[in-house]
PDB file of C-alpha atoms in Angstrom:
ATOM      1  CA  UNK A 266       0.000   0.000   0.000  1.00  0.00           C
ATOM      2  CA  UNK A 267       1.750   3.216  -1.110  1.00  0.00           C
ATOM      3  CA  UNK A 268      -0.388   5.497   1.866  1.00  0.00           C
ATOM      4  CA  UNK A 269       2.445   5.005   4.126  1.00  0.00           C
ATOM      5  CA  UNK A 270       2.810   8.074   5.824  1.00  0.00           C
ATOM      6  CA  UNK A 271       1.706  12.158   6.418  1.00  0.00           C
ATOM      7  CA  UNK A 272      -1.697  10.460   6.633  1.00  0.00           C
ATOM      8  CA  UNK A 273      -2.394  12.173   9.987  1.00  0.00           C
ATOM      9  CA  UNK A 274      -1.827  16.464   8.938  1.00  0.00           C
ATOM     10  CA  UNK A 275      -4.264  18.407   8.066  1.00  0.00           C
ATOM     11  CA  UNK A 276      -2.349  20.548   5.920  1.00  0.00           C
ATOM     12  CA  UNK A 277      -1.941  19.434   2.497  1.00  0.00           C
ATOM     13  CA  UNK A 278       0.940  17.781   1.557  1.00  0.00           C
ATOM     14  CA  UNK A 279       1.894  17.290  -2.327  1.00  0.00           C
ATOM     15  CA  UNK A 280       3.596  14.444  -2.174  1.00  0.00           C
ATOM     16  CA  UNK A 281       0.642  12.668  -0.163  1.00  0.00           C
ATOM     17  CA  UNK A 282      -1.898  13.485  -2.645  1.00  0.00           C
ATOM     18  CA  UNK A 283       0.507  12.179  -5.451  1.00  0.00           C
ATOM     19  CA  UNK A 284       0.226   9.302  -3.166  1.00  0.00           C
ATOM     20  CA  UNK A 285      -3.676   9.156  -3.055  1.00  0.00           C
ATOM     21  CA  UNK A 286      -3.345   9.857  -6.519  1.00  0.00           C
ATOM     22  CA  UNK A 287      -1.414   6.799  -7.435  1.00  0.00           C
ATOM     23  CA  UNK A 288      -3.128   4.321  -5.686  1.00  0.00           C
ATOM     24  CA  UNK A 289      -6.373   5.271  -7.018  1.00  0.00           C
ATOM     25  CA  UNK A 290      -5.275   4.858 -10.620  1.00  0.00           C
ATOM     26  CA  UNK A 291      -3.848   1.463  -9.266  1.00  0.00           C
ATOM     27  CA  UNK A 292      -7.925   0.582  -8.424  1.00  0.00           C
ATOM     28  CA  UNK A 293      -9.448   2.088 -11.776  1.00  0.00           C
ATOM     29  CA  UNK A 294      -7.192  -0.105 -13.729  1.00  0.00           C
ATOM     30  CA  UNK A 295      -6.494  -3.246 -11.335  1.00  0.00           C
ATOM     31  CA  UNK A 296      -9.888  -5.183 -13.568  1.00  0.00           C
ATOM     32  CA  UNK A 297      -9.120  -3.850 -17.530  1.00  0.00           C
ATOM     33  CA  UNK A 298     -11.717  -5.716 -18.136  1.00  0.00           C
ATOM     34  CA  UNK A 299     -15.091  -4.216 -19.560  1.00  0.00           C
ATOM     35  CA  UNK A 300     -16.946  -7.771 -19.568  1.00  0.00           C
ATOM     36  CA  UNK A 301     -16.053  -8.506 -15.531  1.00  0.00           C
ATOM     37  CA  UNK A 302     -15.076  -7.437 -12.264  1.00  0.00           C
ATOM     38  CA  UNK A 303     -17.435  -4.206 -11.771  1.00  0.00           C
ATOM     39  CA  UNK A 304     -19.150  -5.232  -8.497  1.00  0.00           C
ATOM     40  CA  UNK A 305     -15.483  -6.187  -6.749  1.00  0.00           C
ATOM     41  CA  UNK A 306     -14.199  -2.960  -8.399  1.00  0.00           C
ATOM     42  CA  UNK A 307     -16.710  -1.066  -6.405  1.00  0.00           C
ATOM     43  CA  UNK A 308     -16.121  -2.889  -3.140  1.00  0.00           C
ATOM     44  CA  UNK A 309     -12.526  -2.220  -3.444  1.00  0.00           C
ATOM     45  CA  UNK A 310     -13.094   1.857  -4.286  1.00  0.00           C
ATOM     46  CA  UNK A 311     -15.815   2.069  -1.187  1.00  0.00           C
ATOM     47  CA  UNK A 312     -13.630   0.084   1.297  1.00  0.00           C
ATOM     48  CA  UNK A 313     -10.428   2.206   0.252  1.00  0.00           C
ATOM     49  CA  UNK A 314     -12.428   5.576   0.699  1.00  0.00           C
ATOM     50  CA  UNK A 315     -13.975   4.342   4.056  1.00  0.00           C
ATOM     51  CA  UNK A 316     -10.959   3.100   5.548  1.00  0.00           C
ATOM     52  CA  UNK A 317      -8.936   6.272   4.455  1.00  0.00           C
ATOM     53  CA  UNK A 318     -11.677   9.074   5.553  1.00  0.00           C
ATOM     54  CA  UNK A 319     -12.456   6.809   8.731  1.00  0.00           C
ATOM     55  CA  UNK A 320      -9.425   6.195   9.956  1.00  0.00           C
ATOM     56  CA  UNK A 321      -7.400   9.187   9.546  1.00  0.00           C
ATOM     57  CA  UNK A 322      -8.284  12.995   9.756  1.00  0.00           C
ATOM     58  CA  UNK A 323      -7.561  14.476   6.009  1.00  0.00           C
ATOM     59  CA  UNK A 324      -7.711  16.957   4.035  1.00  0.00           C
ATOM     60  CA  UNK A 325     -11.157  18.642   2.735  1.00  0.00           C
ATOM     61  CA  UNK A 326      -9.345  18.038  -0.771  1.00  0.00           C
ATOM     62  CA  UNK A 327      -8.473  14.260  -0.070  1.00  0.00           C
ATOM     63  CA  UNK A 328     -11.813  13.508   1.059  1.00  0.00           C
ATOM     64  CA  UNK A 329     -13.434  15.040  -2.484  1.00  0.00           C
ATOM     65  CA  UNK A 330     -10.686  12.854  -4.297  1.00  0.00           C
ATOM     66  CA  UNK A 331     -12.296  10.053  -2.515  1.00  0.00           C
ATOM     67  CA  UNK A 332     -15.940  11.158  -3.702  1.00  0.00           C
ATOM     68  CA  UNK A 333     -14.849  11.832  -7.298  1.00  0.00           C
ATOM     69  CA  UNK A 334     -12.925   8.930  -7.085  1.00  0.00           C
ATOM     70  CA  UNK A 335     -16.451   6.787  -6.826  1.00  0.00           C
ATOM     71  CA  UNK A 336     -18.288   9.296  -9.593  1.00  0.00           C
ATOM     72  CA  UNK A 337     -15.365   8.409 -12.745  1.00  0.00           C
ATOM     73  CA  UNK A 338     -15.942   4.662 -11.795  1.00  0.00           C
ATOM     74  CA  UNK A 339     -19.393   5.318 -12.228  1.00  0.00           C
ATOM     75  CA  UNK A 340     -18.149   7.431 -15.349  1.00  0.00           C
ATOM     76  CA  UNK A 341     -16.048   4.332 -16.827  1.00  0.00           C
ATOM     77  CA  UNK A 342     -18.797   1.826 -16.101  1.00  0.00           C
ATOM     78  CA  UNK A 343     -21.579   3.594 -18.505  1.00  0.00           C
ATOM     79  CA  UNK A 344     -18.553   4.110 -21.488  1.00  0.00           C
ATOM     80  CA  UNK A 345     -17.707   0.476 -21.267  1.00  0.00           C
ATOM     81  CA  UNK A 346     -21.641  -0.714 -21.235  1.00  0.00           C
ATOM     82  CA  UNK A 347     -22.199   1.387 -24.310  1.00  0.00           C
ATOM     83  CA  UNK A 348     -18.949   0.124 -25.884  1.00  0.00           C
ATOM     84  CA  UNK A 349     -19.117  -3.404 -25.002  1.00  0.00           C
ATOM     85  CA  UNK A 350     -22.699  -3.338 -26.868  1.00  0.00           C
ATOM     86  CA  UNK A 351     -20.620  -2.107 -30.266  1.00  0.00           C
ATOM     87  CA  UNK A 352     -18.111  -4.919 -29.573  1.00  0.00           C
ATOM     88  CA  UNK A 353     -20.084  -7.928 -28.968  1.00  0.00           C
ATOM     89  CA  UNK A 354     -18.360 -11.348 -28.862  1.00  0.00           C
ATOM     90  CA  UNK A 355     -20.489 -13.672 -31.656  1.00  0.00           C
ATOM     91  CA  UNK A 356     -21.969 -16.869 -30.268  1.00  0.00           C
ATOM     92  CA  UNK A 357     -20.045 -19.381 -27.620  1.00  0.00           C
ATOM     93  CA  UNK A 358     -16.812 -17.127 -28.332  1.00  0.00           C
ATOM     94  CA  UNK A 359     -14.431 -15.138 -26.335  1.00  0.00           C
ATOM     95  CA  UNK A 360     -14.687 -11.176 -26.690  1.00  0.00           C
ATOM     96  CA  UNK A 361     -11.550  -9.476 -27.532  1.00  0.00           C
ATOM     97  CA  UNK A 362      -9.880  -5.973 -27.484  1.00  0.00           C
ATOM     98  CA  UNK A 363      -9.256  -4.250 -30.299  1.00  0.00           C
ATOM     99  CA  UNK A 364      -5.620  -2.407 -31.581  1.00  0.00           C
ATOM    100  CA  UNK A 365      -7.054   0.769 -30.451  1.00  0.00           C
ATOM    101  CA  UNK A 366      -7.622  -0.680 -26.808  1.00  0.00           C
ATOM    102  CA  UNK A 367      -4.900  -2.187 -26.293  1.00  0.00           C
ATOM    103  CA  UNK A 368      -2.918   1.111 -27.453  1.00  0.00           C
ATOM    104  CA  UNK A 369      -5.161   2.913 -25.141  1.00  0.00           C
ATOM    105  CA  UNK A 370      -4.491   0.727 -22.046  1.00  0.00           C
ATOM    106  CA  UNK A 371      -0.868   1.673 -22.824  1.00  0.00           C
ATOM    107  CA  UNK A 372      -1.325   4.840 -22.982  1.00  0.00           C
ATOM    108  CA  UNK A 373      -2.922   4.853 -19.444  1.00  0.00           C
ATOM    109  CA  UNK A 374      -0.676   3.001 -17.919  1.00  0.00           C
ATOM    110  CA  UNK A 375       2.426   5.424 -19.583  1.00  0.00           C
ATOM    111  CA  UNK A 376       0.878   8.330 -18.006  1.00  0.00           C
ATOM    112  CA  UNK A 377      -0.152   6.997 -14.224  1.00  0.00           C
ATOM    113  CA  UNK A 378       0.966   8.487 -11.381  1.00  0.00           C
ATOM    114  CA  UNK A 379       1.871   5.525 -10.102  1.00  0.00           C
ATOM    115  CA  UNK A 380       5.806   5.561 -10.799  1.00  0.00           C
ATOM    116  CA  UNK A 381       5.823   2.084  -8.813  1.00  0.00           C
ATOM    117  CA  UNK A 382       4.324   0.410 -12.420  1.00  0.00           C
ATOM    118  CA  UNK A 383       7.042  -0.162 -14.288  1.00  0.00           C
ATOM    119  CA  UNK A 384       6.390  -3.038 -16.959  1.00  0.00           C
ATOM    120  CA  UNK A 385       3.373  -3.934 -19.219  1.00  0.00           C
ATOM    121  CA  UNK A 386       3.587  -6.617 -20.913  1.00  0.00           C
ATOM    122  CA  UNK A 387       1.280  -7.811 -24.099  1.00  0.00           C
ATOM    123  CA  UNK A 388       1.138 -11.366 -23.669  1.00  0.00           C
ATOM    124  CA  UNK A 389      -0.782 -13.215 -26.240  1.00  0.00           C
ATOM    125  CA  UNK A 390      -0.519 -15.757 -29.090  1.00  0.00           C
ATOM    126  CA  UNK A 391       1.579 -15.689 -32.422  1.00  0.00           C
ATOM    127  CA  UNK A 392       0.045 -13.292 -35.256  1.00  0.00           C
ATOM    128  CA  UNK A 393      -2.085 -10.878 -33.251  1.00  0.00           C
ATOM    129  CA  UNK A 394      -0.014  -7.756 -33.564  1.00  0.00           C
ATOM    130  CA  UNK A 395       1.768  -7.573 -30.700  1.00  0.00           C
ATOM    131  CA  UNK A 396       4.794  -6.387 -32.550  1.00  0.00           C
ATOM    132  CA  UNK A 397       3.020  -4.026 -34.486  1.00  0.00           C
ATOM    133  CA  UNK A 398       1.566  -2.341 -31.207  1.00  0.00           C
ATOM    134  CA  UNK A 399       5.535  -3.110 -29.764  1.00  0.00           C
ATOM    135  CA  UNK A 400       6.809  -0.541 -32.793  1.00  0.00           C
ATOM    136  CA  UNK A 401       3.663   2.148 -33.031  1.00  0.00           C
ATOM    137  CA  UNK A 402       4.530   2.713 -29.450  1.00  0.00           C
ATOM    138  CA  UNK A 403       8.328   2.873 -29.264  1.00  0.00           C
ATOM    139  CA  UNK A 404       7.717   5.353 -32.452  1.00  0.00           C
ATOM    140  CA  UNK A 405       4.785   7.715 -30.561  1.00  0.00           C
ATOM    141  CA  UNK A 406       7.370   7.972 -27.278  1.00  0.00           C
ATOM    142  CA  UNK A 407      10.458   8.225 -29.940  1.00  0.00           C
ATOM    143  CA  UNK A 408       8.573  11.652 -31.344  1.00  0.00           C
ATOM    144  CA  UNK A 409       7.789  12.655 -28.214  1.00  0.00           C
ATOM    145  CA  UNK A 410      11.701  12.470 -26.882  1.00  0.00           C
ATOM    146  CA  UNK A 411      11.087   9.727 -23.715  1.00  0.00           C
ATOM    147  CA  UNK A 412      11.905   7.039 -25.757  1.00  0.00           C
ATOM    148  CA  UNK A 413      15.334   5.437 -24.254  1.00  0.00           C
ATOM    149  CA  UNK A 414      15.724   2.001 -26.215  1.00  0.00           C
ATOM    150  CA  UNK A 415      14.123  -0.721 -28.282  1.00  0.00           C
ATOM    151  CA  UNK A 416      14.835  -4.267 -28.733  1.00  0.00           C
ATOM    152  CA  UNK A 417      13.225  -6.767 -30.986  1.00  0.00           C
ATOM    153  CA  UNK A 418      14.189 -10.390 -30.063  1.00  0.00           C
ATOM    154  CA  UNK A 419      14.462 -12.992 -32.880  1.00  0.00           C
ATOM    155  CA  UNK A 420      15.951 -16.498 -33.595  1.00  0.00           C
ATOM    156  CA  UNK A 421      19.233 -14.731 -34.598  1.00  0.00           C
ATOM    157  CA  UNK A 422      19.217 -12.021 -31.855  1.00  0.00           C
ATOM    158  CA  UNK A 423      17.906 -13.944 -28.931  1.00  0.00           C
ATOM    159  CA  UNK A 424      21.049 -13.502 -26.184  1.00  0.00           C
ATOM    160  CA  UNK A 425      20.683 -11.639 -22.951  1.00  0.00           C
ATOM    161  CA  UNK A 426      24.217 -10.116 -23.706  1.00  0.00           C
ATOM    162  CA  UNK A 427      22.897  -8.612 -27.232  1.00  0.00           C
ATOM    163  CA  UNK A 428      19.645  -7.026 -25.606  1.00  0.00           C
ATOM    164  CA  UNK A 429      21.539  -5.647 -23.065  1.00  0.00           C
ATOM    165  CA  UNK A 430      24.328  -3.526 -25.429  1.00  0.00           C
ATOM    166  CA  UNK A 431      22.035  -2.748 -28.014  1.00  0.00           C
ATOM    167  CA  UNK A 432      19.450  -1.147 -25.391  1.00  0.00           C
ATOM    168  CA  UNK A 433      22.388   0.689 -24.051  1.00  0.00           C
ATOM    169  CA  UNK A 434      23.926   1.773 -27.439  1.00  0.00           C
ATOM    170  CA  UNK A 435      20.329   3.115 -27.781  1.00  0.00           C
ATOM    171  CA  UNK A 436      20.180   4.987 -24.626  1.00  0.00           C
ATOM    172  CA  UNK A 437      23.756   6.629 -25.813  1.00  0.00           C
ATOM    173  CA  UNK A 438      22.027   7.480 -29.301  1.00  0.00           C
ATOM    174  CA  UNK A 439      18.523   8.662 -28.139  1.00  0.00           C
ATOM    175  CA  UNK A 440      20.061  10.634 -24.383  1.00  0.00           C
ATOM    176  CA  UNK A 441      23.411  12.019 -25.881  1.00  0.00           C
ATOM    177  CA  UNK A 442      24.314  13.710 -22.627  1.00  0.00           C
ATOM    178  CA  UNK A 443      24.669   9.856 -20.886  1.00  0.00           C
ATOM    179  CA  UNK A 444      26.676   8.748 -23.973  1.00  0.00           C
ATOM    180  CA  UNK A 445      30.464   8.999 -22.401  1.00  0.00           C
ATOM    181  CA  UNK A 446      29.207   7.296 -19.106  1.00  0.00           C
ATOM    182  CA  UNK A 447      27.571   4.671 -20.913  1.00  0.00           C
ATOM    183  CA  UNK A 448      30.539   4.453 -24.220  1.00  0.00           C
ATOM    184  CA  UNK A 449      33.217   3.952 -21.091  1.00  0.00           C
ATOM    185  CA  UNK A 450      30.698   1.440 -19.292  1.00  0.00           C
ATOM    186  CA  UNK A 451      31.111  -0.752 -22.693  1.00  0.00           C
ATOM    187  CA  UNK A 452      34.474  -0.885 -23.145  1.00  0.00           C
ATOM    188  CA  UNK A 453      34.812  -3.610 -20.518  1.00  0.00           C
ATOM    189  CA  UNK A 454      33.947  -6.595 -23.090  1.00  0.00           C
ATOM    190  CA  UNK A 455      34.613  -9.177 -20.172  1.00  0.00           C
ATOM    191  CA  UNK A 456      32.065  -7.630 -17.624  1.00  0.00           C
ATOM    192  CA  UNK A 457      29.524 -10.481 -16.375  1.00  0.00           C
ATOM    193  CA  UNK A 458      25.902  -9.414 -18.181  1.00  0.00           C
ATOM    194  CA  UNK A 459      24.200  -7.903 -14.220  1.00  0.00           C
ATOM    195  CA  UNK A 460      27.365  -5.741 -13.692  1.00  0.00           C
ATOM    196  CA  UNK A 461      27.421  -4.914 -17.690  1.00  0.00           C
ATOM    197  CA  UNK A 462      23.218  -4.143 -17.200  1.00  0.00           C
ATOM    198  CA  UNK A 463      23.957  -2.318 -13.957  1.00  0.00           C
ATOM    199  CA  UNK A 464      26.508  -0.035 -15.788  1.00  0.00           C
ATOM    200  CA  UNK A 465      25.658   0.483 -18.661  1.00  0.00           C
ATOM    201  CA  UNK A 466      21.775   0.973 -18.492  1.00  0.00           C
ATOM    202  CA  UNK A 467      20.860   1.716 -15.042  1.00  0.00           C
ATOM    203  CA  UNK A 468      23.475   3.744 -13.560  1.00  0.00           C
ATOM    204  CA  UNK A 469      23.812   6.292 -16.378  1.00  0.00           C
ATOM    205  CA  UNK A 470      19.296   6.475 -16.167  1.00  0.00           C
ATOM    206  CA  UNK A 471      19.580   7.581 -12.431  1.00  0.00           C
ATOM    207  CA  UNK A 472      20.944  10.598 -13.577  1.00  0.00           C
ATOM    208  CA  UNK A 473      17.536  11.583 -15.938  1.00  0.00           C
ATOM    209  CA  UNK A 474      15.033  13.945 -14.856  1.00  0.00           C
ATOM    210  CA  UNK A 475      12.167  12.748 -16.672  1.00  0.00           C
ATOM    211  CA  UNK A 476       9.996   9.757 -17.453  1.00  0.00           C
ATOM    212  CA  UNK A 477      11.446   7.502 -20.360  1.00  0.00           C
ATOM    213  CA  UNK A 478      10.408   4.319 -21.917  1.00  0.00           C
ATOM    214  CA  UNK A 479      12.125   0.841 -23.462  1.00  0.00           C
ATOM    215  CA  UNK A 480      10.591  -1.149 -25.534  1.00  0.00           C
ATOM    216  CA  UNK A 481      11.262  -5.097 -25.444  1.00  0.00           C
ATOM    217  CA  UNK A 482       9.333  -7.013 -28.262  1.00  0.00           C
ATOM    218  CA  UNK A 483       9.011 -10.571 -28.594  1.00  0.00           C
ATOM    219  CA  UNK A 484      10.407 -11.740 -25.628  1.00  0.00           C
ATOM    220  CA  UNK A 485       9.820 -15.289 -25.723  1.00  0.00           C
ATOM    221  CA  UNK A 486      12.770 -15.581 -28.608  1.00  0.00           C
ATOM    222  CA  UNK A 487      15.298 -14.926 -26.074  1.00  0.00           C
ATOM    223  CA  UNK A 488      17.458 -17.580 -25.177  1.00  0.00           C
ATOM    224  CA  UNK A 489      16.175 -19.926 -22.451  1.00  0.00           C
ATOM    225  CA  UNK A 490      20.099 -20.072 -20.519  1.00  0.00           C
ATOM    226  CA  UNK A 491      19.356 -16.239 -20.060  1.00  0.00           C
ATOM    227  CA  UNK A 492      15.572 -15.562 -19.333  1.00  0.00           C
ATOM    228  CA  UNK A 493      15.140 -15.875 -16.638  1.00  0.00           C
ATOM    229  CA  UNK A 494      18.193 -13.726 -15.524  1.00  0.00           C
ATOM    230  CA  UNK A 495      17.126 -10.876 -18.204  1.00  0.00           C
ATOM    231  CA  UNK A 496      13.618 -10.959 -16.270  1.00  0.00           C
ATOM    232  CA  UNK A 497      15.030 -10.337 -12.970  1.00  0.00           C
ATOM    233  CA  UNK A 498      17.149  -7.445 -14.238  1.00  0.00           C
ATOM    234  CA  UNK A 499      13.884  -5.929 -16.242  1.00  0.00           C
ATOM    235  CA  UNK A 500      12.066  -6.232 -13.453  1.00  0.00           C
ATOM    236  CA  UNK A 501      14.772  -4.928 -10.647  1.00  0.00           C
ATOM    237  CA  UNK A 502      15.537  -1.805 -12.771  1.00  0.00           C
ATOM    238  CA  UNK A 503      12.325  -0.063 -12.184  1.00  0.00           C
ATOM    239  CA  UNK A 504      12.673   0.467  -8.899  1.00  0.00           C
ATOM    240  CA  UNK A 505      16.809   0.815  -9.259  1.00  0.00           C
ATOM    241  CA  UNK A 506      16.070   4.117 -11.689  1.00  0.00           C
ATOM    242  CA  UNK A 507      12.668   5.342 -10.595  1.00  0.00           C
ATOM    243  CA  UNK A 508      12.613   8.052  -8.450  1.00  0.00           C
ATOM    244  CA  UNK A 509      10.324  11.481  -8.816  1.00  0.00           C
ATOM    245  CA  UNK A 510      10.315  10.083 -12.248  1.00  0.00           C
ATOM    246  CA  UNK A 511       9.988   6.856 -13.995  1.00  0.00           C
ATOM    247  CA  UNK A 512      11.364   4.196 -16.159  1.00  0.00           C
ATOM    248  CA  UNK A 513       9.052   1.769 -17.695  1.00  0.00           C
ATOM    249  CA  UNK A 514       9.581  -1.215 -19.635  1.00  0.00           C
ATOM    250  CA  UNK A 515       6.612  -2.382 -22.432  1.00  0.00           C
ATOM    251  CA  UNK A 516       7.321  -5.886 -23.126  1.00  0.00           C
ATOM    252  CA  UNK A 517       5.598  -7.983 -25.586  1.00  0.00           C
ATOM    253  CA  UNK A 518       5.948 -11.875 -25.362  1.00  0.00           C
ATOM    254  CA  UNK A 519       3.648 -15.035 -26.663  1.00  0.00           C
ATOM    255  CA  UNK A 520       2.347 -16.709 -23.068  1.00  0.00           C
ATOM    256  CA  UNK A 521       5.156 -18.613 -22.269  1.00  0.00           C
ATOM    257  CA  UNK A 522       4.612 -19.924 -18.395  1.00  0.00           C
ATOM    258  CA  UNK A 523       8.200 -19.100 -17.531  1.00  0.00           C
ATOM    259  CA  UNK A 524       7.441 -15.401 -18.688  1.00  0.00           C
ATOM    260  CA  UNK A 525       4.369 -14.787 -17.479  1.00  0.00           C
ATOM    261  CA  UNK A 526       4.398 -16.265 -13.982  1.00  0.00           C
ATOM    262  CA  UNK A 527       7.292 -14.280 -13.253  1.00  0.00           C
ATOM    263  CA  UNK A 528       5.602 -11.176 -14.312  1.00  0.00           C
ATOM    264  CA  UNK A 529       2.394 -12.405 -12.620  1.00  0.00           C
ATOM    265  CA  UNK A 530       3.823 -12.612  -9.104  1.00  0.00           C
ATOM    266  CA  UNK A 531       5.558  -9.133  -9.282  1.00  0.00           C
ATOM    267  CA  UNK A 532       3.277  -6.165  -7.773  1.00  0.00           C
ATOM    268  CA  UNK A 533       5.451  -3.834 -10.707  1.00  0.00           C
ATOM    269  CA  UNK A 534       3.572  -5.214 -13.435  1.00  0.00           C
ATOM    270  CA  UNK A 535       0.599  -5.437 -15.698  1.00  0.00           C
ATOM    271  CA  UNK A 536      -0.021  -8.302 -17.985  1.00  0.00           C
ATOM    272  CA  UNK A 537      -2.829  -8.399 -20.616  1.00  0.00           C
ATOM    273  CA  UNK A 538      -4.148  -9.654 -24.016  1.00  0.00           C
ATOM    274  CA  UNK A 539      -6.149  -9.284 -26.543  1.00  0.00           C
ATOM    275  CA  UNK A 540      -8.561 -11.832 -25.122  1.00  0.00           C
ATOM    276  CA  UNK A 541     -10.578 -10.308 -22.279  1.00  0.00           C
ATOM    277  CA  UNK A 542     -10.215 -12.163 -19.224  1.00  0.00           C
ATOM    278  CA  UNK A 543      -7.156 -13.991 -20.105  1.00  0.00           C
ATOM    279  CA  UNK A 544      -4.762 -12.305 -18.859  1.00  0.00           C
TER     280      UNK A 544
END
């Protein structure tokens, strides 16, 4: 639970309400679902507002979050009854999201307050567009200058070692004031890959002062020796980087077990598909 402390004052504090602020994005968008989920979605909104206002003595402007908080649920529960209508699953099938939603889930999640949500991933089978959503994005946050890297795996580019120079020979080409701390982090060819990653990539991000985004597509091609280590340092450099800003990592992957378990179990991450309630 990110309200952790300042919870007592009844002055406003900033940093609380970016707080509050967070972890009610983190209930709009724990059920992206439009076909499930509404009635537990509303238990979780009215049980956070009551033990909040209850408990603690806050801010006139906290407790009107709380209220308005309960009024865009409402909001989001009419759009997605009119839209669901339009999108209809046909008979004894499963309903599915479109390009558009999926791009728009992305876009949400890209612009939460939450700086603790570092990874999306796009987990779903072979042929329906993952990579295609994998490149609109990294080109959208390349024109918009938060872009820091993107990495495509494939048969012939599948090593841990490969992601992890070309995603910092990106970060040199797209943040040109880290390039000599990350060119003199490279020159060390023997370097084991987590003191190579931790070099390289997340040392020279701690000194940005803005959000900034990698792209990893297809990240079930990547060697099987080195998976699971490349997930742990995905994962662990999130929270490494972020600090009043964030670094975020969009993955896309088929729905390999060894993949998405990991990703399940971590509180950093949000997995979906284009199949409603598969994910």
């Amino acid at each position: 639970m990110l309200l952790t402390s300042n919870i007592n004052s009844e002055q406003p504090n900033p940093q609380y309400d970016r707080k509050l602020q967070a972890v009610a994005y983190g209930l709009i968008h724990q059920d992206d679902n439009p076909w499930s989920g509404h009635a537990s979605f509303g238990e979780r909104i009215g049980s956070f507002a009551k033990r909040v206002v209850g408990r603690d003595k806050l801010t006139k402007k906290v407790a009107e979050y709380s209220t308005g908080l309960t009024e865009t649920f409402e909001e989001y529960k009419r759009s997605l009854s009119s839209s669901a209508t339009e999108q209809a699953p046909p008979a004894g099938g499963q309903p599915h999201r479109s390009r558009d939603d999926i791009i728009n889930a992305i876009e949400r999640w890209a612009r939460s307050a939450d700086i603790t949500s570092n990874i999306f991933c796009l987990a779903d089978k072979p042929g329906t567009g993952k990579s295609a959503i994998a490149k609109e994005m990294a080109r959208r946050w390349k024109e918009q200058g938060v872009l820091a890297g993107y990495f495509s795996f494939t048969p012939e580019n599948s090593t841990a070692d490969n992601f992890c120079t070309h995603i910092a020979n990106d970060i040199a080409s797209n943040i040109v004031d880290l390039k000599p701390k990350i060119e003199a982090a490279l020159k060390d060819d023997g370097q084991p890959l987590k003191q190579r990653w931790q070099k390289a990539v997340v040392e020279p991000l701690q000194d940005l002062g803005n959000d900034t985004f990698f792209v990893v597509d297809a990240l079930d091609a990547c060697s099987a020796t080195d998976i699971k280590e490349l997930l742990q340092l995905i994962i662990s450099a999130g929270p490494e980087i972020s600090g009043e800003f964030s670094v975020r990592f969009l993955i896309t992957t088929q729905p390999a077990d060894e993949i998405v378990s990991v990703l399940r179990n971590n509180y950093s991450v949000t997995v979906t598909s284009f199949t409603v309630g598969s994910a």
